[in-house]
Structure formats: structure tokens, C-alpha cells
Rosetta silent file (secondary structure, phi, psi, omega in degrees, C-alpha in Angstrom):
SEQUENCE: MSAAALQEVQSIQVNPLSAHIGAEIHGVDLTQKLDARQIADIRAALLKWRVVFFREQFLSHEQHVAFSAQFGELTVGHPVFGHVDGHPQIYSISKFRKATRFEGQPLLRPWTGWHTDVTAAVNPPFASILRGVTIPPYGGDTQWTNLVIAYEKLSEPLRRFVDGLRGVHRFAPPQGAKGTEAFASAVEQHTLVSEHPLVRVHPETGERALYVSPGFLKQIAGVTPRESQVLLELLWEHVTRPEFTVRFKWEAGSVAFWDNRTTAHLAPTDIFDLDFDRQLYRTTLVGDVPVGPDGRASVALQGSPVGAAAAIALN
SCORE:     score description
SCORE:     0.000 S_00000001
   1 L     0.000  121.486 -179.766  -12.591   25.725   15.322 S_00000001
   2 L   -73.586  171.400 -178.055  -15.117   23.898   12.892 S_00000001
   3 H   -56.464  -43.658 -173.632  -13.882   21.968   10.017 S_00000001
   4 H   -57.270  -55.041 -158.633  -15.148   24.745    7.634 S_00000001
   5 H   -69.315  -32.393  179.689  -13.403   27.446    9.566 S_00000001
   6 H   -73.641  -28.505  179.146  -10.084   25.429    9.459 S_00000001
   7 H   -78.374  -15.354  170.823  -10.332   25.000    5.753 S_00000001
   8 H   -60.162  -49.325 -176.324  -10.701   28.699    5.505 S_00000001
   9 H   -86.030   -8.599  175.671   -7.404   29.641    7.166 S_00000001
  10 L   -86.449  160.092 -169.118   -5.321   27.151    5.494 S_00000001
  11 L   -84.369   -5.813 -175.594   -3.211   28.449    2.658 S_00000001
  12 L  -146.213  161.799  174.814   -3.896   25.600    0.415 S_00000001
  13 E  -104.053  106.820 -164.748   -7.195   23.341   -0.289 S_00000001
  14 E   -92.992  123.658 -179.912   -6.745   19.628    0.900 S_00000001
  15 E  -112.370  110.945  173.331   -9.376   17.347   -0.774 S_00000001
  16 E   -53.288  137.399  179.769   -9.311   13.601    0.855 S_00000001
  17 L  -109.873  -13.454  159.441   -9.310   10.683   -1.668 S_00000001
  18 L  -163.133  179.247  178.101  -10.292    7.881    0.794 S_00000001
  19 L   -32.073  -53.239 -178.038  -10.669    6.915    4.232 S_00000001
  20 L  -122.011   -5.241 -164.138   -7.440    6.464    5.650 S_00000001
  21 L  -167.047  115.777  154.155   -4.826    7.795    2.963 S_00000001
  22 L   135.008  127.261  170.855   -4.443   10.032    0.172 S_00000001
  23 E  -147.747  126.176  167.666   -5.326   13.807   -0.442 S_00000001
  24 E   -79.604  152.363 -164.745   -5.106   16.239   -3.531 S_00000001
  25 E  -119.325  124.083  179.149   -3.696   19.491   -2.689 S_00000001
  26 E  -123.215  160.937  169.193   -4.995   22.542   -4.967 S_00000001
  27 L    87.291   38.190  175.840   -4.180   26.375   -4.805 S_00000001
  28 L  -142.619  143.503 -175.415   -0.358   26.365   -4.645 S_00000001
  29 L   -96.880  102.139  178.844    2.067   26.826   -7.621 S_00000001
  30 L   -62.182  -25.304 -172.365    4.905   24.273   -6.914 S_00000001
  31 L   -71.506  -10.178  177.804    7.204   26.146   -9.662 S_00000001
  32 L  -106.218  174.565 -175.306    7.571   29.109   -7.205 S_00000001
  33 L   -84.902  134.679  175.088    9.205   29.435   -3.763 S_00000001
  34 L   -89.157  150.577  165.994    6.455   28.826   -1.059 S_00000001
  35 L   -80.245  171.889 -177.773    5.982   30.773    1.932 S_00000001
  36 H   -45.589  -33.274 -174.080    6.165   29.571    5.551 S_00000001
  37 H   -85.488  -54.850 -176.817    2.445   28.994    5.930 S_00000001
  38 H   -41.680  -49.429  178.989    2.195   26.955    2.522 S_00000001
  39 H   -47.117  -46.229 -169.420    5.162   24.807    3.927 S_00000001
  40 H   -86.219  -31.677  177.131    3.588   24.035    7.183 S_00000001
  41 H   -77.191  -25.028  150.153    0.343   23.357    5.719 S_00000001
  42 H   -38.792  -57.001 -151.512    1.706   21.093    2.956 S_00000001
  43 H   -75.200  -48.171 -159.135    3.760   19.167    5.820 S_00000001
  44 H   -77.563  -30.856  161.538    0.548   18.870    8.188 S_00000001
  45 H   -47.083  -46.019  175.359   -1.346   17.386    5.272 S_00000001
  46 H   -66.689  -46.586 -175.359    1.275   14.785    4.468 S_00000001
  47 H   -60.120  -29.718 -178.151    1.496   13.908    8.095 S_00000001
  48 H  -111.126    7.215 -173.500   -2.089   13.287    8.397 S_00000001
  49 H  -123.371  -12.471  178.405   -2.961   12.086    4.934 S_00000001
  50 L    73.022  -38.761  168.358    0.548   10.008    4.327 S_00000001
  51 E  -135.613  135.612 -169.399    0.582   10.850    0.741 S_00000001
  52 E  -111.826  155.013 -179.736   -0.435   14.399   -1.007 S_00000001
  53 E  -120.657  145.822 -176.354   -1.036   14.863   -4.644 S_00000001
  54 E  -142.997  145.019 -178.042   -0.658   17.965   -6.788 S_00000001
  55 L  -131.162  161.973 -163.982   -1.813   18.292  -10.385 S_00000001
  56 L    32.109   56.871  166.780   -0.688   20.554  -13.445 S_00000001
  57 L  -106.584   76.190 -158.116    2.546   21.204  -11.964 S_00000001
  58 L   -83.332   83.574  169.610    4.801   21.050  -14.973 S_00000001
  59 L   -92.379  148.234  176.225    8.339   21.375  -13.290 S_00000001
  60 L   -91.777  178.087 -173.180   11.495   21.005  -14.672 S_00000001
  61 H   -52.090  -51.974 -163.908   14.384   19.251  -12.754 S_00000001
  62 H   -62.702  -41.045 -178.260   15.808   22.255  -11.296 S_00000001
  63 H   -76.735  -31.289  160.258   12.266   23.367   -9.870 S_00000001
  64 H   -50.630  -31.965  167.287   11.711   19.778   -8.649 S_00000001
  65 H   -58.257  -56.854 -167.193   15.010   19.901   -6.796 S_00000001
  66 H   -61.116  -25.856 -164.701   14.000   23.423   -5.325 S_00000001
  67 H   -85.787  -38.084  165.838   10.555   22.599   -4.333 S_00000001
  68 H   -39.969  -47.883 -168.476   12.017   19.202   -2.669 S_00000001
  69 L   -83.250    2.031  165.108   14.532   21.013   -0.700 S_00000001
  70 L   -82.119    8.972 -175.339   11.873   23.173    1.172 S_00000001
  71 L  -129.972  -20.652  174.258   10.862   20.126    3.131 S_00000001
  72 L   173.024 -169.052 -172.811   14.362   18.685    3.795 S_00000001
  73 L   -96.756  129.568  172.236   17.711   17.914    2.545 S_00000001
  74 E   -62.660  118.847  179.145   18.042   15.912   -0.786 S_00000001
  75 E   -78.351  165.368  170.239   19.608   12.364   -0.985 S_00000001
  76 L   -46.856  155.769  179.416   21.455   11.069   -4.062 S_00000001
  77 L   -59.346  -48.169 -178.245   18.676   10.130   -6.622 S_00000001
  78 E  -143.899  120.510 -172.502   19.145    6.338   -5.996 S_00000001
  79 L   -54.379  -25.270 -179.169   22.030    5.049   -3.308 S_00000001
  80 L  -119.630  -27.143 -165.928   22.580    1.713   -5.582 S_00000001
  81 L  -122.718   17.226  165.824   21.307    2.451   -9.157 S_00000001
  82 E    87.339 -135.987 -176.621   22.461    6.001   -9.639 S_00000001
  83 L  -164.086  176.503  178.732   20.930    9.055  -11.027 S_00000001
  84 E   -80.952  130.221  165.068   19.864   11.477  -14.152 S_00000001
  85 L   -42.049  140.498  163.180   23.448   12.862  -15.653 S_00000001
  86 L    84.162  -24.887 -171.731   23.793   16.185  -14.417 S_00000001
  87 E  -111.921   59.755 -174.804   21.058   15.943  -11.709 S_00000001
  88 L   -43.859  -30.990  177.532   22.470   14.091   -8.719 S_00000001
  89 L   -82.598   -1.831 -166.634   19.459   14.443   -6.574 S_00000001
  90 L  -108.518  114.912  179.639   17.138   13.146   -9.360 S_00000001
  91 E  -103.462  111.378 -160.872   16.206    9.199  -10.032 S_00000001
  92 E   -85.170  136.061  174.610   14.611    8.429  -13.482 S_00000001
  93 E  -123.042   94.227  176.484   11.582    6.103  -12.975 S_00000001
  94 E   -93.202  131.669  173.190   11.540    4.863  -16.436 S_00000001
  95 L   -24.245  -66.308 -173.395    8.998    2.141  -17.961 S_00000001
  96 L   -96.000   23.956 -171.368   12.010   -0.339  -18.401 S_00000001
  97 L   -76.492  -12.403  166.102   14.449    0.694  -15.640 S_00000001
  98 L   -87.018  -10.433  179.095   14.412   -3.048  -14.047 S_00000001
  99 L   -48.762  -24.915 -175.302   14.652   -4.630  -17.420 S_00000001
 100 L  -103.768    1.767  177.593   18.549   -5.474  -16.936 S_00000001
 101 L   -68.736  -61.622 -148.495   17.905   -6.176  -12.974 S_00000001
 102 E  -127.879  145.473  154.806   16.366   -9.391  -13.061 S_00000001
 103 E   -84.559  148.030  171.214   15.761  -12.895  -14.738 S_00000001
 104 L    77.758  159.628 -177.621   13.437  -15.297  -14.738 S_00000001
 105 L   -77.606  121.308  173.265    9.393  -15.261  -13.763 S_00000001
 106 L   -68.452  152.899  165.145    9.311  -13.779  -10.127 S_00000001
 107 L   -68.936  108.322 -179.658    6.653  -15.686   -7.625 S_00000001
 108 L   -85.006  127.770  166.179    3.589  -13.294   -7.738 S_00000001
 109 L  -132.425  171.584 -154.927    1.641  -13.149   -4.474 S_00000001
 110 L   -69.427  -30.392  173.367   -0.935  -10.346   -3.487 S_00000001
 111 L   -98.284   36.217  170.225    2.014   -8.153   -1.828 S_00000001
 112 L   -70.377  120.884  167.087    4.526   -8.680   -4.891 S_00000001
 113 L   119.876  -48.508 -172.342    5.759   -5.491   -5.804 S_00000001
 114 L   -62.079  135.281 -177.502    4.840   -3.249   -2.533 S_00000001
 115 E  -146.946  153.901  166.237    7.847   -1.541   -0.849 S_00000001
 116 L  -107.423  117.411  171.914    8.848    1.234    1.577 S_00000001
 117 L   -21.089  123.081  179.309   11.684    3.344   -0.348 S_00000001
 118 L    39.245   36.014 -158.909   15.233    2.111    0.397 S_00000001
 119 L   -85.022   15.785  175.498   14.606    0.477    3.521 S_00000001
 120 L   -73.239  -50.921  173.299   17.849   -1.454    3.073 S_00000001
 121 L   -34.329  144.699  176.755   19.340    1.857    4.310 S_00000001
 122 L   -79.191  -34.790  179.936   20.039    2.351    8.248 S_00000001
 123 L  -139.067   98.203 -170.489   18.007    5.540    7.576 S_00000001
 124 L   -85.852 -177.000 -162.387   15.807    5.462    4.795 S_00000001
 125 L   -66.909  142.899  172.230   14.494    8.472    3.072 S_00000001
 126 L   -63.121  -43.937 -169.050   11.874   10.478    5.044 S_00000001
 127 E  -135.544  163.362  142.706    9.805   11.321    1.987 S_00000001
 128 E  -123.567  151.746 -171.503    9.693   10.913   -1.737 S_00000001
 129 E  -129.800  112.050  176.145    8.412   13.358   -4.117 S_00000001
 130 E  -117.509  128.529 -178.071    7.721   11.996   -7.620 S_00000001
 131 E  -116.736  146.160  176.818    6.458   13.742  -10.826 S_00000001
 132 E   -98.760  137.954  179.379    5.104   12.724  -14.047 S_00000001
 133 E  -108.997  -70.103 -159.874    6.169   13.637  -17.294 S_00000001
 134 E  -111.328  103.372 -165.223    5.356   11.163  -19.768 S_00000001
 135 L  -118.619  144.603 -170.426    1.927    9.354  -18.930 S_00000001
 136 L   -79.811  151.503  176.951    0.119    6.512  -20.821 S_00000001
 137 L   -65.659  -16.023  163.419   -3.684    7.739  -21.491 S_00000001
 138 L  -155.569  161.117 -173.116   -4.537    4.738  -19.176 S_00000001
 139 L    86.356  175.257 -178.303   -2.911    2.159  -16.916 S_00000001
 140 L    89.509    0.915 -172.859   -0.231    2.927  -14.953 S_00000001
 141 L   -59.413  152.010  179.461   -1.715    3.863  -11.739 S_00000001
 142 E  -105.181  152.629  176.413    0.380    3.874   -8.383 S_00000001
 143 E  -139.625  150.393  164.094   -1.132    2.603   -5.086 S_00000001
 144 E  -151.006  154.512 -168.743   -0.154    3.268   -1.476 S_00000001
 145 E  -134.743  150.758 -175.496   -1.388    1.985    1.921 S_00000001
 146 E   -96.738  115.843 -176.707   -1.091    3.462    5.225 S_00000001
 147 L  -106.348   35.258  171.963    0.809    1.500    7.471 S_00000001
 148 L   -98.705  -36.624 -179.275   -0.139    3.419   10.768 S_00000001
 149 H   -88.368  -12.287  176.475   -3.980    2.006   10.391 S_00000001
 150 H   -88.315  -26.201  156.198   -2.748   -1.272    9.416 S_00000001
 151 H   -76.604  -34.517  164.696   -0.964   -1.568   12.800 S_00000001
 152 H   -31.109  -37.871 -163.677   -3.979   -0.040   14.376 S_00000001
 153 L   -96.161    8.150 -173.847   -5.997   -2.686   12.777 S_00000001
 154 L  -102.971  135.984 -167.250   -4.117   -5.564   13.976 S_00000001
 155 L   -52.960  152.326 -173.711   -5.613   -7.313   17.411 S_00000001
 156 H   -47.962  -37.899 -175.429   -3.996   -6.291   20.481 S_00000001
 157 H   -95.879    1.561  164.565   -2.287   -9.144   21.308 S_00000001
 158 H   -79.079  -43.930  178.823   -0.499   -9.442   17.750 S_00000001
 159 H   -40.557  -56.873  177.851    0.295   -5.689   18.261 S_00000001
 160 H   -58.445  -34.726 -175.668    2.161   -6.490   21.471 S_00000001
 161 H   -70.848  -72.432 -163.590    3.881   -9.396   19.965 S_00000001
 162 H   -66.847  -13.642  165.417    5.272   -7.562   16.947 S_00000001
 163 L   -41.887  -39.238 -179.357    6.117   -4.254   18.988 S_00000001
 164 L  -103.583    3.911 -174.675    9.327   -6.305   20.050 S_00000001
 165 L  -122.776  152.290 -157.883   10.527   -7.776   16.870 S_00000001
 166 E  -112.549  153.984  166.777   13.217   -6.706   14.389 S_00000001
 167 E  -149.342  169.663 -154.086   14.041   -7.434   10.724 S_00000001
 168 E  -119.815  136.335 -170.780   16.751   -7.465    8.297 S_00000001
 169 E  -108.439  132.080  170.860   16.380   -5.417    5.161 S_00000001
 170 E  -160.465  164.733  160.780   18.306   -5.652    2.011 S_00000001
 171 L   -82.015  140.339 -170.753   18.316   -5.466   -1.681 S_00000001
 172 L  -161.865  147.379  163.521   17.822   -8.822   -3.276 S_00000001
 173 L   -47.881  139.169  163.981   15.863  -10.271   -6.601 S_00000001
 174 L   -51.559  143.136  169.372   12.247  -10.944   -6.087 S_00000001
 175 L   -34.923  139.216 -179.227   11.616  -14.722   -5.041 S_00000001
 176 L    85.146  -35.207  172.365   11.764  -16.785   -8.164 S_00000001
 177 L   -99.133  159.045 -175.115   13.819  -14.446  -10.189 S_00000001
 178 E  -126.013  137.534  171.066   17.689  -14.056  -10.462 S_00000001
 179 E   -70.976  140.693 -179.520   19.570  -10.986  -10.507 S_00000001
 180 L   -70.939 -174.471 -172.350   21.944  -10.054  -13.444 S_00000001
 181 H   -72.026  -39.697 -168.610   25.339   -9.517  -13.375 S_00000001
 182 H   -64.856  -42.005 -177.367   24.699   -5.479  -13.621 S_00000001
 183 H   -63.738  -53.612 -173.481   22.318   -5.879  -10.501 S_00000001
 184 H   -50.172  -62.523 -150.654   24.755   -8.009   -8.414 S_00000001
 185 H   -56.367  -52.744  177.776   27.847   -5.712   -9.565 S_00000001
 186 H   -60.567  -34.222  175.127   25.605   -2.490   -8.318 S_00000001
 187 H   -53.615  -62.623 -179.037   24.418   -4.263   -5.203 S_00000001
 188 H   -57.602  -70.071  179.125   28.085   -5.230   -4.178 S_00000001
 189 H   -44.198  -44.391  172.108   29.469   -1.870   -4.876 S_00000001
 190 L  -120.244   71.950  179.148   26.874   -0.149   -2.644 S_00000001
 191 L   -81.694  132.220 -168.672   25.799   -2.728   -0.177 S_00000001
 192 L  -134.499  123.733  178.359   23.090   -1.825    2.167 S_00000001
 193 E  -140.774  132.775  172.389   21.695   -4.313    4.960 S_00000001
 194 E  -141.572  149.738  168.952   19.837   -3.142    8.083 S_00000001
 195 E   -96.851  129.009 -172.683   17.958   -4.367   10.873 S_00000001
 196 E  -133.851  143.808  177.509   14.796   -2.268   11.542 S_00000001
 197 E   -69.150  154.140  177.844   12.313   -2.794   14.046 S_00000001
 198 L   -71.664  -17.858  168.885    8.979   -4.170   12.751 S_00000001
 199 E  -113.833  131.614 -169.533    7.020   -1.385   14.336 S_00000001
 200 E  -117.192  147.090 -179.982    8.623    1.830   13.722 S_00000001
 201 E   -99.061  118.966  170.988    7.585    5.053   16.113 S_00000001
 202 L   -48.408  111.456 -175.898    6.871    8.208   14.214 S_00000001
 203 L   -69.570   -6.403  179.299    9.437   10.754   15.027 S_00000001
 204 L   -89.256  -69.279 -167.300    6.914   13.589   14.287 S_00000001
 205 L   -98.222  -20.828 -174.412    3.468   12.154   15.667 S_00000001
 206 L    85.053  -11.024  173.003    4.498    9.659   17.863 S_00000001
 207 L   -67.042  138.791 -176.376    2.577    7.074   15.989 S_00000001
 208 E   -93.171  125.570  173.316    3.386    3.166   15.524 S_00000001
 209 E  -119.241  154.399 -176.346    3.371    2.160   11.912 S_00000001
 210 E   -70.280   86.295 -158.864    3.784   -1.622   10.656 S_00000001
 211 L   -94.845   77.731 -170.943    7.394   -1.173    9.133 S_00000001
 212 L  -127.364   52.370 -171.991    7.255   -4.244    6.925 S_00000001
 213 L   -41.107   98.913 -175.009    8.602   -3.291    3.342 S_00000001
 214 L   -67.231  -21.721  175.496    7.725   -6.432    1.400 S_00000001
 215 L   -77.492   -9.489 -173.573   10.312   -5.778   -1.435 S_00000001
 216 L  -130.776  -22.513 -174.950   12.995   -5.226    1.109 S_00000001
 217 E   -86.120  130.644 -170.322   12.312   -7.175    4.541 S_00000001
 218 E  -114.101  -34.025 -167.521   13.794  -10.717    3.981 S_00000001
 219 E  -163.445  146.403  170.509   13.559  -12.121    7.524 S_00000001
 220 E   -71.669  139.462  157.248   12.493  -11.667   11.164 S_00000001
 221 L   -64.659  128.452  169.424   15.424  -11.675   13.632 S_00000001
 222 L    75.574   22.025 -178.452   15.900  -14.217   16.207 S_00000001
 223 L  -136.944  168.117  177.709   12.773  -16.581   14.968 S_00000001
 224 L   -72.262  129.915  173.542   13.047  -19.829   12.843 S_00000001
 225 H   -30.118  -44.620  176.885   12.942  -19.543    9.068 S_00000001
 226 H   -69.097  -33.907  177.403    9.399  -21.125    9.098 S_00000001
 227 H   -48.286  -61.988 -167.652    8.340  -18.655   12.015 S_00000001
 228 H   -66.558  -29.686  172.197    9.558  -15.929   10.050 S_00000001
 229 H   -77.345  -45.594  176.992    8.062  -16.807    6.553 S_00000001
 230 H   -44.761  -80.436 -174.652    4.259  -17.473    8.212 S_00000001
 231 H   -44.071  -44.793 -174.407    4.569  -14.147   10.011 S_00000001
 232 H   -62.405  -36.176  175.694    5.791  -11.997    7.405 S_00000001
 233 H   -65.348  -36.886  175.706    3.255  -13.330    5.045 S_00000001
 234 H   -69.300  -21.900 -168.405    0.449  -12.400    7.406 S_00000001
 235 H   -91.334  -42.337 -177.585    1.712   -9.035    8.130 S_00000001
 236 H   -69.810  -30.852  173.190    2.368   -8.323    4.032 S_00000001
 237 H   -69.603  -33.338 -174.467   -1.297   -9.638    3.485 S_00000001
 238 H   -70.925  -48.022 -164.894   -2.534   -7.393    6.196 S_00000001
 239 L   -83.677    3.418  175.944   -0.819   -4.164    5.187 S_00000001
 240 L  -121.806   27.284  155.824   -2.099   -4.343    1.394 S_00000001
 241 L   -51.027  122.072  177.598   -5.827   -4.472    2.443 S_00000001
 242 L   -43.926  -23.121 -179.192   -7.699   -2.671   -0.108 S_00000001
 243 L   -83.775  -14.782  179.031   -9.430   -0.439    2.531 S_00000001
 244 L   -66.115  -32.108 -142.526   -5.731    0.926    3.831 S_00000001
 245 E  -108.824  154.396  160.286   -4.840    1.926    0.246 S_00000001
 246 E  -122.034  144.176 -173.076   -5.332    4.758   -2.258 S_00000001
 247 E  -119.143  126.630  175.008   -4.952    4.256   -6.057 S_00000001
 248 E  -122.458  135.458  177.185   -3.894    7.337   -8.229 S_00000001
 249 L   -79.245  112.111  177.297   -4.338    8.133  -11.719 S_00000001
 250 L   -77.211  152.080  167.130   -1.416    9.908  -13.064 S_00000001
 251 L  -136.512  144.030  172.250   -1.522   12.779  -15.312 S_00000001
 252 L   -35.290  126.332  172.483    1.261   14.813  -17.374 S_00000001
 253 L    80.728   14.275  176.237    2.259   17.344  -14.561 S_00000001
 254 L   -88.045  153.372  170.147    0.938   15.261  -11.522 S_00000001
 255 E  -134.570  130.133  167.389    3.262   15.105   -8.333 S_00000001
 256 E  -110.363  122.130 -178.715    3.112   12.688   -5.661 S_00000001
 257 E  -108.975  112.161  175.246    4.607   13.485   -2.290 S_00000001
 258 E  -139.583  159.961 -179.110    4.511   10.854    0.465 S_00000001
 259 E   -68.157  103.786  174.097    5.770    9.867    4.073 S_00000001
 260 L   -67.546   -6.734  178.652    8.147    6.963    3.603 S_00000001
 261 L   -95.566   -3.601  176.626    7.958    6.333    7.350 S_00000001
 262 L  -119.792  -33.906  166.485    4.210    5.631    7.223 S_00000001
 263 E   -83.958  142.473  167.124    3.607    4.054    3.642 S_00000001
 264 E  -116.955  166.651 -175.665    4.476    1.275    1.373 S_00000001
 265 E  -134.561  174.305  174.299    3.656    1.804   -2.367 S_00000001
 266 E  -159.614  109.117 -165.309    3.235   -0.150   -5.269 S_00000001
 267 L   -79.185  148.624 -179.141    4.327    0.662   -8.952 S_00000001
 268 L   -62.397  134.567  170.855    2.344   -0.517  -11.789 S_00000001
 269 L  -104.952  -16.582  168.058    2.824   -3.546  -13.907 S_00000001
 270 H   -47.411  -39.121  178.209   -0.374   -3.146  -16.168 S_00000001
 271 H   -59.496  -36.916 -157.996    2.069   -0.827  -18.547 S_00000001
 272 H   -78.389    2.665  175.422    4.150   -3.821  -19.672 S_00000001
 273 H  -101.834    5.466 -162.923    0.813   -4.859  -21.441 S_00000001
 274 L  -138.574  130.467  177.821    0.580   -1.439  -23.190 S_00000001
 275 L   -60.558   -9.851 -162.668    2.498    0.210  -25.984 S_00000001
 276 L   -87.450  149.954 -177.390    2.555    3.450  -24.274 S_00000001
 277 L   -93.508  154.809  175.796    5.742    5.024  -22.774 S_00000001
 278 L  -137.841  130.954  178.491    6.087    6.159  -19.051 S_00000001
 279 E  -143.926  129.971  166.320    8.539    8.238  -17.678 S_00000001
 280 E  -118.643  150.333  173.646    8.517    9.661  -14.000 S_00000001
 281 E  -135.719  140.516 -151.928   11.263   11.310  -12.096 S_00000001
 282 E  -133.089  124.106  161.485   11.777   11.049   -8.274 S_00000001
 283 E  -110.041  161.234 -172.904   13.615   12.932   -5.284 S_00000001
 284 E  -127.526  143.722 -175.633   14.101   11.446   -2.112 S_00000001
 285 E  -117.434  121.816 -168.809   14.830   13.239    1.390 S_00000001
 286 L   -41.592  119.022 -167.874   17.154   12.444    3.977 S_00000001
 287 L  -103.644  169.877  171.631   15.604   10.473    6.656 S_00000001
 288 L   -81.685  177.918 -178.716   16.364    9.513   10.355 S_00000001
 289 L   -94.959  128.231  173.530   17.220    6.064   11.758 S_00000001
 290 L   -46.267  142.800 -177.044   14.102    4.183   12.735 S_00000001
 291 E  -139.316  141.119 -172.957   13.521    3.745   16.722 S_00000001
 292 L   -85.585  168.962  171.298   11.268    0.807   17.797 S_00000001
 293 L   -68.917  -18.828  173.700    8.545    1.003   20.616 S_00000001
 294 L   -82.801    2.798  176.061   11.082   -0.300   23.035 S_00000001
 295 L    93.731  -14.575  174.861   13.316    2.531   22.165 S_00000001
 296 L   -93.638  137.238 -169.729   16.001    0.813   20.026 S_00000001
 297 E   -79.924  173.970  171.940   17.022    2.148   17.326 S_00000001
 298 L   -58.716  161.561  172.029   17.873    0.490   13.517 S_00000001
 299 E  -143.027  136.849  168.366   21.319   -0.673   13.179 S_00000001
 300 E   -70.928  108.422  172.960   23.295   -0.946    9.927 S_00000001
 301 E   -84.473  -24.392  161.469   24.604   -4.626    9.171 S_00000001
 302 E  -148.404  167.968  167.528   26.469   -3.264    6.045 S_00000001
 303 L    81.997 -178.173 -177.656   26.794    0.053    4.218 S_00000001
 304 L  -120.863  159.849 -177.268   26.703    3.462    5.510 S_00000001
 305 L   -64.068  137.744 -166.845   23.769    5.798    6.175 S_00000001
 306 L   -81.889  109.859  178.989   22.476    7.481    3.038 S_00000001
 307 L   -88.142 -171.722  177.736   23.505   11.158    3.115 S_00000001
 308 E   -82.090  143.657 -168.047   22.610   14.351    1.314 S_00000001
 309 H   -75.950  -17.715 -179.023   23.593   14.677   -2.117 S_00000001
 310 H   -79.644  -25.722  173.062   25.141   18.095   -1.962 S_00000001
 311 H   -75.743  -25.462  176.102   27.527   16.631    1.016 S_00000001
 312 H   -76.987  -40.427  167.056   28.429   13.828   -1.273 S_00000001
 313 H   -60.352  -22.490 -175.636   29.361   16.056   -4.090 S_00000001
 314 L   -77.957   -7.892 -171.158   31.693   17.783   -1.954 S_00000001
 315 L   -99.924    0.000    0.000   33.586   14.704   -1.088 S_00000001
């Protein structure tokens, strides 16, 4: 079947945004219950393009939760930093949400701020769904990178090398900054530390992704500190190469839905040089435990798996 014919039989319209990652989806109303075909087509687009975007979807908190639940079980808004009052599945992405977490000037490097959501957990979320509510007229773009193409673009000897490595992920202040008492208290009460493979095998597609979240991965297990530092900086620089990325300009009613198993993303910092407010809301879906090419699963060094918000509410 030709690409044109395939497009005709899809229940949605998928418009790619870059060579390796990102597509806009049109022809669907996220405020309504989706049919099985729409769900399957959106999921297929997500697996292919890693992050998909929707425009003019003005969802309430309840509709945001209902849309998300069609693709998996929802986690609590954030396992460490809480949730929106009255909506345990929703996390507020406000402009100044980190203002009380850190003190001091962090060391800024090309990969600073890039991260995959909650990889300190032994089962990081499978996906994140973020909706824009209050959006500045300019500035505030978010970027995503494709960790599968990043792995594939490594040299073959380096792929073989990193296939067998594992790393420790935790919540910690950015290098150069200091955590506030509030940050330290939240992390202590909900401690999450996990060892993940540096290369993760996707449970649905079998693809290998370079699973090296700069914001959470603190050291490579079993090597010296200097070896760890040099190798991680090489990999972090590599995964944030511009040709692996897509940049999304938000509008009110925009929704971004990304596969957390194959992407890292970068929240904007230019908004702090602007007087405009910015408010988004996020849900996350319960994930599986990563597995490396050698078949070894991730292990929790501290903390428990992140469960469904509904199950937590019953306890």
C-alpha cells in the first residue's frame, strides 16, 4: 500500500515536523471519547514519531485525565512533588515551580535541563501528556530528542560498549546549585534511586534507545568517577544534537504526548527573561521496568515503583 493510500485509511491526519521526531495530529477531538481505531492510530504515530502534538484542544482537568486514561493507567501527578489539589493525576507545570527547590547558579552546559521524566523510579512513566493553558505570545518553546536515532548514530564499537553499561538515577540539584530545605525534605520523604541500563530495549518495538537522562543519571556503575564523567558528557552531548530534535511552539489548547521510553526533553528557560505567565498541566502513564540488551532489568536501589493514582487513592 502506498503512503498516500495509508494516509487515507487512517482515522487521523499525521503531519511530521522533522526528520527523526515529532508530528502534529489533526482530525480528532480529544474532549470526546476516542474509538478503538483512533486510539490505535494515535499510538502508532506515537511509536513512530516519539512525540505527537495536537492543536486547539481546550481540555478541562477531567477531560485531560479521561483522554490520558485511554492509553494506560495514570500515575499520581508527581511521585515527589505532589499534584493539583483535587486532581491526584495532574501535575502543575507552572513558570516558577522550581523557584523554591534550588539555590545558587547551576553549571550550564549544552545538555543542562534535558531529562526523561522520573527516571529515578524503577519504572519511569511510559508516557507524558502535557497541555498548554496560559501561553506567552512568544518564547517558552519545549524541545524533544529521539534517543533511538541517537543510539543508532553512535559508532558500532561504542554501541557494543554502552550496551553492557548501567547507571544510577536519582533526584539531585543541578551541579553548582544547592537544594533548599523544601527540596531536601520532599526527596527524603519520597526517595527514589534506581539503576537502569544505559541502553533500553523498547518493550513494544524492540528498538534500542540511549537511556541517559542528563537530569537524573548521576554516574555509571562499575567504572571510576573520571571514566563516568567523560563518558556521560560524551553521551549527553551526543543525544542533544540538533538534528535529533524537534522544537514545539505552544499555543493555548496545545497538547504534547510523548513516549518517555525513547525521548528526553528540555523545558524552556527563556521565559524567565519575559514578563508573561506560563501554565501547563501534565499527566503521566504508569510505565514498565526497563530492560537492557543483555536481558537484565532495572533495579530499585531506594524507593518503590510508581503505581497508579487510583490504586494509591484506595490505600
